[in-house]
JSON list of C-alpha atoms in Angstrom, two decimals:
[
{"chain": "A", "resi": 6, "resn": "UNK", "atom": "CA", "xyz": [6.87, 20.20, -32.26]},
{"chain": "A", "resi": 7, "resn": "UNK", "atom": "CA", "xyz": [8.46, 22.28, -29.49]},
{"chain": "A", "resi": 8, "resn": "UNK", "atom": "CA", "xyz": [10.52, 20.78, -26.69]},
{"chain": "A", "resi": 9, "resn": "UNK", "atom": "CA", "xyz": [7.72, 21.59, -24.24]},
{"chain": "A", "resi": 10, "resn": "UNK", "atom": "CA", "xyz": [5.17, 19.85, -26.45]},
{"chain": "A", "resi": 11, "resn": "UNK", "atom": "CA", "xyz": [7.38, 16.77, -26.71]},
{"chain": "A", "resi": 12, "resn": "UNK", "atom": "CA", "xyz": [7.79, 16.65, -22.92]},
{"chain": "A", "resi": 13, "resn": "UNK", "atom": "CA", "xyz": [4.05, 17.03, -22.43]},
{"chain": "A", "resi": 14, "resn": "UNK", "atom": "CA", "xyz": [3.34, 14.28, -24.94]},
{"chain": "A", "resi": 15, "resn": "UNK", "atom": "CA", "xyz": [5.91, 11.99, -23.32]},
{"chain": "A", "resi": 16, "resn": "UNK", "atom": "CA", "xyz": [4.42, 12.63, -19.88]},
{"chain": "A", "resi": 17, "resn": "UNK", "atom": "CA", "xyz": [0.94, 11.95, -21.25]},
{"chain": "A", "resi": 18, "resn": "UNK", "atom": "CA", "xyz": [2.09, 8.64, -22.73]},
{"chain": "A", "resi": 19, "resn": "UNK", "atom": "CA", "xyz": [3.84, 7.60, -19.53]},
{"chain": "A", "resi": 20, "resn": "UNK", "atom": "CA", "xyz": [0.70, 8.33, -17.52]},
{"chain": "A", "resi": 21, "resn": "UNK", "atom": "CA", "xyz": [-1.43, 6.44, -20.04]},
{"chain": "A", "resi": 22, "resn": "UNK", "atom": "CA", "xyz": [0.85, 3.39, -19.77]},
{"chain": "A", "resi": 23, "resn": "UNK", "atom": "CA", "xyz": [0.79, 3.42, -15.98]},
{"chain": "A", "resi": 24, "resn": "UNK", "atom": "CA", "xyz": [-2.98, 3.80, -15.85]},
{"chain": "A", "resi": 25, "resn": "UNK", "atom": "CA", "xyz": [-3.41, 1.03, -18.42]},
{"chain": "A", "resi": 26, "resn": "UNK", "atom": "CA", "xyz": [-1.07, -1.24, -16.45]},
{"chain": "A", "resi": 27, "resn": "UNK", "atom": "CA", "xyz": [-3.20, -0.84, -13.33]},
{"chain": "A", "resi": 28, "resn": "UNK", "atom": "CA", "xyz": [-6.33, -1.77, -15.26]},
{"chain": "A", "resi": 29, "resn": "UNK", "atom": "CA", "xyz": [-4.69, -4.82, -16.85]},
{"chain": "A", "resi": 30, "resn": "UNK", "atom": "CA", "xyz": [-3.18, -5.93, -13.53]},
{"chain": "A", "resi": 31, "resn": "UNK", "atom": "CA", "xyz": [-6.68, -5.77, -12.04]},
{"chain": "A", "resi": 32, "resn": "UNK", "atom": "CA", "xyz": [-8.10, -7.89, -14.86]},
{"chain": "A", "resi": 33, "resn": "UNK", "atom": "CA", "xyz": [-5.31, -10.43, -15.44]},
{"chain": "A", "resi": 34, "resn": "UNK", "atom": "CA", "xyz": [-2.87, -10.20, -12.54]},
{"chain": "A", "resi": 35, "resn": "UNK", "atom": "CA", "xyz": [0.70, -8.98, -12.78]},
{"chain": "A", "resi": 36, "resn": "UNK", "atom": "CA", "xyz": [2.26, -12.33, -13.64]},
{"chain": "A", "resi": 37, "resn": "UNK", "atom": "CA", "xyz": [-0.11, -12.93, -16.56]},
{"chain": "A", "resi": 38, "resn": "UNK", "atom": "CA", "xyz": [0.23, -9.44, -18.00]},
{"chain": "A", "resi": 39, "resn": "UNK", "atom": "CA", "xyz": [2.36, -8.90, -21.08]},
{"chain": "A", "resi": 40, "resn": "UNK", "atom": "CA", "xyz": [3.81, -5.58, -22.15]},
{"chain": "A", "resi": 41, "resn": "UNK", "atom": "CA", "xyz": [1.67, -5.72, -25.29]},
{"chain": "A", "resi": 42, "resn": "UNK", "atom": "CA", "xyz": [-1.41, -6.05, -23.08]},
{"chain": "A", "resi": 43, "resn": "UNK", "atom": "CA", "xyz": [-0.47, -2.76, -21.47]},
{"chain": "A", "resi": 44, "resn": "UNK", "atom": "CA", "xyz": [0.25, -0.89, -24.69]},
{"chain": "A", "resi": 45, "resn": "UNK", "atom": "CA", "xyz": [-2.94, -2.18, -26.29]},
{"chain": "A", "resi": 46, "resn": "UNK", "atom": "CA", "xyz": [-4.98, -1.08, -23.28]},
{"chain": "A", "resi": 47, "resn": "UNK", "atom": "CA", "xyz": [-3.26, 2.32, -23.39]},
{"chain": "A", "resi": 48, "resn": "UNK", "atom": "CA", "xyz": [-3.90, 2.68, -27.12]},
{"chain": "A", "resi": 49, "resn": "UNK", "atom": "CA", "xyz": [-0.19, 3.10, -27.81]},
{"chain": "A", "resi": 50, "resn": "UNK", "atom": "CA", "xyz": [2.23, 1.40, -30.17]},
{"chain": "A", "resi": 51, "resn": "UNK", "atom": "CA", "xyz": [4.02, -1.58, -28.65]},
{"chain": "A", "resi": 52, "resn": "UNK", "atom": "CA", "xyz": [7.42, 0.06, -29.05]},
{"chain": "A", "resi": 53, "resn": "UNK", "atom": "CA", "xyz": [6.36, 3.16, -27.15]},
{"chain": "A", "resi": 54, "resn": "UNK", "atom": "CA", "xyz": [6.62, 1.27, -23.89]},
{"chain": "A", "resi": 55, "resn": "UNK", "atom": "CA", "xyz": [10.41, 1.11, -24.12]},
{"chain": "A", "resi": 56, "resn": "UNK", "atom": "CA", "xyz": [10.69, 4.85, -24.53]},
{"chain": "A", "resi": 57, "resn": "UNK", "atom": "CA", "xyz": [9.61, 5.07, -20.89]},
{"chain": "A", "resi": 58, "resn": "UNK", "atom": "CA", "xyz": [10.34, 1.76, -19.17]},
{"chain": "A", "resi": 59, "resn": "UNK", "atom": "CA", "xyz": [12.99, -0.88, -19.73]},
{"chain": "A", "resi": 60, "resn": "UNK", "atom": "CA", "xyz": [10.77, -3.65, -18.43]},
{"chain": "A", "resi": 61, "resn": "UNK", "atom": "CA", "xyz": [7.50, -4.46, -16.73]},
{"chain": "A", "resi": 62, "resn": "UNK", "atom": "CA", "xyz": [9.36, -4.39, -13.40]},
{"chain": "A", "resi": 63, "resn": "UNK", "atom": "CA", "xyz": [10.60, -0.86, -14.09]},
{"chain": "A", "resi": 64, "resn": "UNK", "atom": "CA", "xyz": [7.04, 0.27, -14.73]},
{"chain": "A", "resi": 65, "resn": "UNK", "atom": "CA", "xyz": [6.04, -1.30, -11.43]},
{"chain": "A", "resi": 66, "resn": "UNK", "atom": "CA", "xyz": [8.84, 0.61, -9.67]},
{"chain": "A", "resi": 67, "resn": "UNK", "atom": "CA", "xyz": [7.40, 3.81, -11.16]},
{"chain": "A", "resi": 68, "resn": "UNK", "atom": "CA", "xyz": [4.00, 2.86, -9.75]},
{"chain": "A", "resi": 69, "resn": "UNK", "atom": "CA", "xyz": [5.67, 2.17, -6.41]},
{"chain": "A", "resi": 70, "resn": "UNK", "atom": "CA", "xyz": [7.15, 5.68, -6.47]},
{"chain": "A", "resi": 71, "resn": "UNK", "atom": "CA", "xyz": [3.66, 7.07, -7.14]},
{"chain": "A", "resi": 72, "resn": "UNK", "atom": "CA", "xyz": [2.31, 5.13, -4.15]},
{"chain": "A", "resi": 73, "resn": "UNK", "atom": "CA", "xyz": [5.11, 6.46, -1.96]},
{"chain": "A", "resi": 74, "resn": "UNK", "atom": "CA", "xyz": [4.34, 10.03, -2.98]},
{"chain": "A", "resi": 75, "resn": "UNK", "atom": "CA", "xyz": [0.63, 9.51, -2.33]},
{"chain": "A", "resi": 76, "resn": "UNK", "atom": "CA", "xyz": [1.41, 8.00, 1.08]},
{"chain": "A", "resi": 77, "resn": "UNK", "atom": "CA", "xyz": [3.62, 10.95, 2.01]},
{"chain": "A", "resi": 78, "resn": "UNK", "atom": "CA", "xyz": [0.87, 13.36, 1.02]},
{"chain": "A", "resi": 79, "resn": "UNK", "atom": "CA", "xyz": [-1.65, 11.38, 3.04]},
{"chain": "A", "resi": 80, "resn": "UNK", "atom": "CA", "xyz": [0.56, 11.57, 6.13]},
{"chain": "A", "resi": 81, "resn": "UNK", "atom": "CA", "xyz": [0.46, 15.37, 6.04]},
{"chain": "A", "resi": 82, "resn": "UNK", "atom": "CA", "xyz": [-3.32, 15.58, 5.73]},
{"chain": "A", "resi": 83, "resn": "UNK", "atom": "CA", "xyz": [-5.55, 17.19, 8.32]},
{"chain": "A", "resi": 84, "resn": "UNK", "atom": "CA", "xyz": [-6.41, 15.04, 11.30]},
{"chain": "A", "resi": 85, "resn": "UNK", "atom": "CA", "xyz": [-3.10, 13.17, 11.48]},
{"chain": "A", "resi": 86, "resn": "UNK", "atom": "CA", "xyz": [-2.63, 11.91, 15.03]},
{"chain": "A", "resi": 87, "resn": "UNK", "atom": "CA", "xyz": [0.65, 10.51, 16.32]},
{"chain": "A", "resi": 88, "resn": "UNK", "atom": "CA", "xyz": [0.14, 9.52, 19.98]},
{"chain": "A", "resi": 89, "resn": "UNK", "atom": "CA", "xyz": [-0.48, 5.78, 19.85]},
{"chain": "A", "resi": 90, "resn": "UNK", "atom": "CA", "xyz": [-1.66, 5.71, 23.47]},
{"chain": "A", "resi": 91, "resn": "UNK", "atom": "CA", "xyz": [-4.78, 7.31, 22.02]},
{"chain": "A", "resi": 92, "resn": "UNK", "atom": "CA", "xyz": [-7.02, 4.80, 20.19]},
{"chain": "A", "resi": 93, "resn": "UNK", "atom": "CA", "xyz": [-8.08, 7.60, 17.84]},
{"chain": "A", "resi": 94, "resn": "UNK", "atom": "CA", "xyz": [-4.50, 7.88, 16.56]},
{"chain": "A", "resi": 95, "resn": "UNK", "atom": "CA", "xyz": [-4.30, 4.15, 15.87]},
{"chain": "A", "resi": 96, "resn": "UNK", "atom": "CA", "xyz": [-7.70, 4.26, 14.20]},
{"chain": "A", "resi": 97, "resn": "UNK", "atom": "CA", "xyz": [-6.62, 7.18, 11.99]},
{"chain": "A", "resi": 98, "resn": "UNK", "atom": "CA", "xyz": [-3.62, 5.24, 10.68]},
{"chain": "A", "resi": 99, "resn": "UNK", "atom": "CA", "xyz": [-5.60, 2.04, 10.19]},
{"chain": "A", "resi": 100, "resn": "UNK", "atom": "CA", "xyz": [-8.27, 3.92, 8.24]},
{"chain": "A", "resi": 101, "resn": "UNK", "atom": "CA", "xyz": [-5.71, 5.70, 6.09]},
{"chain": "A", "resi": 102, "resn": "UNK", "atom": "CA", "xyz": [-4.03, 2.42, 5.17]},
{"chain": "A", "resi": 103, "resn": "UNK", "atom": "CA", "xyz": [-7.33, 0.62, 4.57]},
{"chain": "A", "resi": 104, "resn": "UNK", "atom": "CA", "xyz": [-8.59, 3.37, 2.26]},
{"chain": "A", "resi": 105, "resn": "UNK", "atom": "CA", "xyz": [-5.18, 3.56, 0.56]},
{"chain": "A", "resi": 106, "resn": "UNK", "atom": "CA", "xyz": [-5.18, -0.19, -0.08]},
{"chain": "A", "resi": 107, "resn": "UNK", "atom": "CA", "xyz": [-8.73, -0.13, -1.43]},
{"chain": "A", "resi": 108, "resn": "UNK", "atom": "CA", "xyz": [-7.86, 2.68, -3.85]},
{"chain": "A", "resi": 109, "resn": "UNK", "atom": "CA", "xyz": [-4.68, 0.95, -5.04]},
{"chain": "A", "resi": 110, "resn": "UNK", "atom": "CA", "xyz": [-5.51, -2.74, -4.67]},
{"chain": "A", "resi": 111, "resn": "UNK", "atom": "CA", "xyz": [-4.44, -3.91, -8.18]},
{"chain": "A", "resi": 112, "resn": "UNK", "atom": "CA", "xyz": [-1.05, -2.24, -7.79]},
{"chain": "A", "resi": 113, "resn": "UNK", "atom": "CA", "xyz": [-0.59, -3.54, -4.24]},
{"chain": "A", "resi": 114, "resn": "UNK", "atom": "CA", "xyz": [-1.27, -7.10, -5.41]},
{"chain": "A", "resi": 115, "resn": "UNK", "atom": "CA", "xyz": [1.02, -6.64, -8.42]},
{"chain": "A", "resi": 116, "resn": "UNK", "atom": "CA", "xyz": [3.84, -5.52, -6.13]},
{"chain": "A", "resi": 117, "resn": "UNK", "atom": "CA", "xyz": [3.49, -8.65, -4.03]},
{"chain": "A", "resi": 118, "resn": "UNK", "atom": "CA", "xyz": [3.36, -10.91, -7.08]},
{"chain": "A", "resi": 119, "resn": "UNK", "atom": "CA", "xyz": [6.46, -9.33, -8.61]},
{"chain": "A", "resi": 120, "resn": "UNK", "atom": "CA", "xyz": [8.36, -9.69, -5.36]},
{"chain": "A", "resi": 121, "resn": "UNK", "atom": "CA", "xyz": [7.64, -13.42, -5.38]},
{"chain": "A", "resi": 122, "resn": "UNK", "atom": "CA", "xyz": [9.44, -14.01, -8.68]},
{"chain": "A", "resi": 123, "resn": "UNK", "atom": "CA", "xyz": [12.11, -11.29, -8.86]},
{"chain": "A", "resi": 124, "resn": "UNK", "atom": "CA", "xyz": [14.72, -11.03, -6.10]},
{"chain": "A", "resi": 125, "resn": "UNK", "atom": "CA", "xyz": [15.89, -7.55, -7.08]},
{"chain": "A", "resi": 126, "resn": "UNK", "atom": "CA", "xyz": [12.35, -6.24, -7.07]},
{"chain": "A", "resi": 127, "resn": "UNK", "atom": "CA", "xyz": [11.67, -8.03, -3.79]},
{"chain": "A", "resi": 128, "resn": "UNK", "atom": "CA", "xyz": [14.52, -6.08, -2.19]},
{"chain": "A", "resi": 129, "resn": "UNK", "atom": "CA", "xyz": [13.16, -2.80, -3.58]},
{"chain": "A", "resi": 130, "resn": "UNK", "atom": "CA", "xyz": [9.66, -3.60, -2.35]},
{"chain": "A", "resi": 131, "resn": "UNK", "atom": "CA", "xyz": [10.92, -4.63, 1.08]},
{"chain": "A", "resi": 132, "resn": "UNK", "atom": "CA", "xyz": [12.84, -1.37, 1.38]},
{"chain": "A", "resi": 133, "resn": "UNK", "atom": "CA", "xyz": [9.73, 0.60, 0.48]},
{"chain": "A", "resi": 134, "resn": "UNK", "atom": "CA", "xyz": [7.65, -1.28, 3.03]},
{"chain": "A", "resi": 135, "resn": "UNK", "atom": "CA", "xyz": [10.24, -0.77, 5.76]},
{"chain": "A", "resi": 136, "resn": "UNK", "atom": "CA", "xyz": [10.46, 2.96, 5.02]},
{"chain": "A", "resi": 137, "resn": "UNK", "atom": "CA", "xyz": [6.69, 3.38, 5.10]},
{"chain": "A", "resi": 138, "resn": "UNK", "atom": "CA", "xyz": [6.33, 1.35, 8.27]},
{"chain": "A", "resi": 139, "resn": "UNK", "atom": "CA", "xyz": [9.13, 3.14, 10.12]},
{"chain": "A", "resi": 140, "resn": "UNK", "atom": "CA", "xyz": [7.40, 6.47, 9.55]},
{"chain": "A", "resi": 141, "resn": "UNK", "atom": "CA", "xyz": [5.34, 5.58, 12.64]},
{"chain": "A", "resi": 142, "resn": "UNK", "atom": "CA", "xyz": [8.36, 4.74, 14.81]},
{"chain": "A", "resi": 143, "resn": "UNK", "atom": "CA", "xyz": [8.04, 8.01, 16.72]},
{"chain": "A", "resi": 144, "resn": "UNK", "atom": "CA", "xyz": [4.37, 7.27, 17.37]},
{"chain": "A", "resi": 145, "resn": "UNK", "atom": "CA", "xyz": [5.35, 4.30, 19.53]},
{"chain": "A", "resi": 146, "resn": "UNK", "atom": "CA", "xyz": [7.58, 6.45, 21.69]},
{"chain": "A", "resi": 147, "resn": "UNK", "atom": "CA", "xyz": [4.38, 7.77, 23.26]},
{"chain": "A", "resi": 148, "resn": "UNK", "atom": "CA", "xyz": [3.49, 4.19, 24.19]},
{"chain": "A", "resi": 149, "resn": "UNK", "atom": "CA", "xyz": [6.78, 3.36, 25.88]},
{"chain": "A", "resi": 150, "resn": "UNK", "atom": "CA", "xyz": [6.94, 6.80, 27.53]},
{"chain": "A", "resi": 151, "resn": "UNK", "atom": "CA", "xyz": [3.54, 6.09, 29.09]},
{"chain": "A", "resi": 152, "resn": "UNK", "atom": "CA", "xyz": [4.95, 2.94, 30.69]},
{"chain": "A", "resi": 153, "resn": "UNK", "atom": "CA", "xyz": [3.44, 0.35, 28.37]},
{"chain": "A", "resi": 154, "resn": "UNK", "atom": "CA", "xyz": [5.55, -2.58, 27.21]},
{"chain": "A", "resi": 155, "resn": "UNK", "atom": "CA", "xyz": [5.54, -3.29, 23.49]},
{"chain": "A", "resi": 156, "resn": "UNK", "atom": "CA", "xyz": [5.27, -6.96, 22.43]},
{"chain": "A", "resi": 157, "resn": "UNK", "atom": "CA", "xyz": [8.75, -6.76, 20.87]},
{"chain": "A", "resi": 158, "resn": "UNK", "atom": "CA", "xyz": [11.32, -4.12, 20.00]},
{"chain": "A", "resi": 159, "resn": "UNK", "atom": "CA", "xyz": [10.01, -1.14, 18.05]},
{"chain": "A", "resi": 160, "resn": "UNK", "atom": "CA", "xyz": [11.12, -2.46, 14.66]},
{"chain": "A", "resi": 161, "resn": "UNK", "atom": "CA", "xyz": [9.48, -5.85, 15.10]},
{"chain": "A", "resi": 162, "resn": "UNK", "atom": "CA", "xyz": [6.36, -4.31, 16.59]},
{"chain": "A", "resi": 163, "resn": "UNK", "atom": "CA", "xyz": [5.95, -2.04, 13.56]},
{"chain": "A", "resi": 164, "resn": "UNK", "atom": "CA", "xyz": [6.60, -4.95, 11.22]},
{"chain": "A", "resi": 165, "resn": "UNK", "atom": "CA", "xyz": [3.88, -7.01, 12.90]},
{"chain": "A", "resi": 166, "resn": "UNK", "atom": "CA", "xyz": [1.42, -4.13, 12.72]},
{"chain": "A", "resi": 167, "resn": "UNK", "atom": "CA", "xyz": [2.19, -3.48, 9.06]},
{"chain": "A", "resi": 168, "resn": "UNK", "atom": "CA", "xyz": [1.90, -7.13, 8.05]},
{"chain": "A", "resi": 169, "resn": "UNK", "atom": "CA", "xyz": [-1.32, -7.61, 10.00]},
{"chain": "A", "resi": 170, "resn": "UNK", "atom": "CA", "xyz": [-3.07, -4.69, 8.35]},
{"chain": "A", "resi": 171, "resn": "UNK", "atom": "CA", "xyz": [-1.64, -5.41, 4.89]},
{"chain": "A", "resi": 172, "resn": "UNK", "atom": "CA", "xyz": [-2.63, -9.08, 4.90]},
{"chain": "A", "resi": 173, "resn": "UNK", "atom": "CA", "xyz": [-6.04, -8.37, 6.41]},
{"chain": "A", "resi": 174, "resn": "UNK", "atom": "CA", "xyz": [-6.68, -5.77, 3.71]},
{"chain": "A", "resi": 175, "resn": "UNK", "atom": "CA", "xyz": [-5.66, -8.20, 0.98]},
{"chain": "A", "resi": 176, "resn": "UNK", "atom": "CA", "xyz": [-7.92, -10.90, 2.42]},
{"chain": "A", "resi": 177, "resn": "UNK", "atom": "CA", "xyz": [-11.04, -8.74, 2.45]},
{"chain": "A", "resi": 178, "resn": "UNK", "atom": "CA", "xyz": [-10.44, -6.21, -0.33]},
{"chain": "A", "resi": 179, "resn": "UNK", "atom": "CA", "xyz": [-8.96, -8.49, -2.99]},
{"chain": "A", "resi": 180, "resn": "UNK", "atom": "CA", "xyz": [-9.91, -12.13, -2.54]},
{"chain": "A", "resi": 181, "resn": "UNK", "atom": "CA", "xyz": [-13.44, -13.53, -2.21]},
{"chain": "A", "resi": 182, "resn": "UNK", "atom": "CA", "xyz": [-14.50, -14.25, 1.39]},
{"chain": "A", "resi": 183, "resn": "UNK", "atom": "CA", "xyz": [-13.97, -17.82, 2.59]},
{"chain": "A", "resi": 184, "resn": "UNK", "atom": "CA", "xyz": [-17.05, -20.01, 2.30]},
{"chain": "A", "resi": 185, "resn": "UNK", "atom": "CA", "xyz": [-19.48, -19.24, 5.10]},
{"chain": "A", "resi": 186, "resn": "UNK", "atom": "CA", "xyz": [-17.68, -16.06, 6.18]},
{"chain": "A", "resi": 187, "resn": "UNK", "atom": "CA", "xyz": [-19.38, -12.69, 6.03]},
{"chain": "A", "resi": 188, "resn": "UNK", "atom": "CA", "xyz": [-17.64, -9.76, 4.37]},
{"chain": "A", "resi": 189, "resn": "UNK", "atom": "CA", "xyz": [-17.09, -7.03, 6.99]},
{"chain": "A", "resi": 190, "resn": "UNK", "atom": "CA", "xyz": [-18.02, -3.46, 6.21]},
{"chain": "A", "resi": 191, "resn": "UNK", "atom": "CA", "xyz": [-15.15, -1.00, 6.03]},
{"chain": "A", "resi": 192, "resn": "UNK", "atom": "CA", "xyz": [-16.08, 0.33, 9.46]},
{"chain": "A", "resi": 193, "resn": "UNK", "atom": "CA", "xyz": [-16.19, -3.16, 10.99]},
{"chain": "A", "resi": 194, "resn": "UNK", "atom": "CA", "xyz": [-12.78, -4.02, 9.53]},
{"chain": "A", "resi": 195, "resn": "UNK", "atom": "CA", "xyz": [-11.20, -0.75, 10.63]},
{"chain": "A", "resi": 196, "resn": "UNK", "atom": "CA", "xyz": [-12.59, -1.04, 14.15]},
{"chain": "A", "resi": 197, "resn": "UNK", "atom": "CA", "xyz": [-11.47, -4.67, 14.51]},
{"chain": "A", "resi": 198, "resn": "UNK", "atom": "CA", "xyz": [-7.95, -3.83, 13.33]},
{"chain": "A", "resi": 199, "resn": "UNK", "atom": "CA", "xyz": [-7.80, -0.77, 15.58]},
{"chain": "A", "resi": 200, "resn": "UNK", "atom": "CA", "xyz": [-8.74, -2.77, 18.67]},
{"chain": "A", "resi": 201, "resn": "UNK", "atom": "CA", "xyz": [-6.33, -5.58, 17.82]},
{"chain": "A", "resi": 202, "resn": "UNK", "atom": "CA", "xyz": [-3.39, -3.26, 17.13]},
{"chain": "A", "resi": 203, "resn": "UNK", "atom": "CA", "xyz": [-4.09, -1.03, 20.13]},
{"chain": "A", "resi": 204, "resn": "UNK", "atom": "CA", "xyz": [-4.26, -4.03, 22.45]},
{"chain": "A", "resi": 205, "resn": "UNK", "atom": "CA", "xyz": [-0.99, -5.28, 21.00]},
{"chain": "A", "resi": 206, "resn": "UNK", "atom": "CA", "xyz": [0.66, -1.93, 21.71]},
{"chain": "A", "resi": 207, "resn": "UNK", "atom": "CA", "xyz": [-0.68, -1.34, 25.19]},
{"chain": "A", "resi": 208, "resn": "UNK", "atom": "CA", "xyz": [-2.12, -4.61, 26.49]},
{"chain": "A", "resi": 209, "resn": "UNK", "atom": "CA", "xyz": [-5.39, -2.72, 27.05]},
{"chain": "A", "resi": 210, "resn": "UNK", "atom": "CA", "xyz": [-8.78, -2.51, 25.39]},
{"chain": "A", "resi": 211, "resn": "UNK", "atom": "CA", "xyz": [-10.71, 0.72, 25.04]}
]
């Protein structure tokens, strides 16, 4: 086997393990998943896991890197708006995050579960979240330049926005609705979040 073939095979196995992990996380949850569950789902020998990842947490960090790359690509897509005095710009970002969460829900939940039980991973996850959230820091400069007063300093304002959207997405995209509550459509959820966030930024409705 040539060196190129070995690299291709290794890359194929790594991808298979990551894809299998996402499926198992969706079915069993991160905390209940064993490494052998992942290798079985991937159709690989149990020992093959350690050729690519030292632990389940290291695999999750690799998935986190994939999410970061996907998020960066999303931010450069057509239609990106950055002036948060414009409701359309807020709506664009809310929609992007909502769709991103829906597409990656098992991994997003796994990240949160891992952070609850592993301090080192919690620090890594917090750093990722802060980096992603601060990408919109410049967007709020439009708000303050227009004379609006943010509810807190820029860092705290971004943190509140991020946590609001993240927790709202988890509530409606992952867990069953509370008894007697109606599941919102994607459009209803996105519009509600947009109005709430925009009002928080500017003190105005639209």
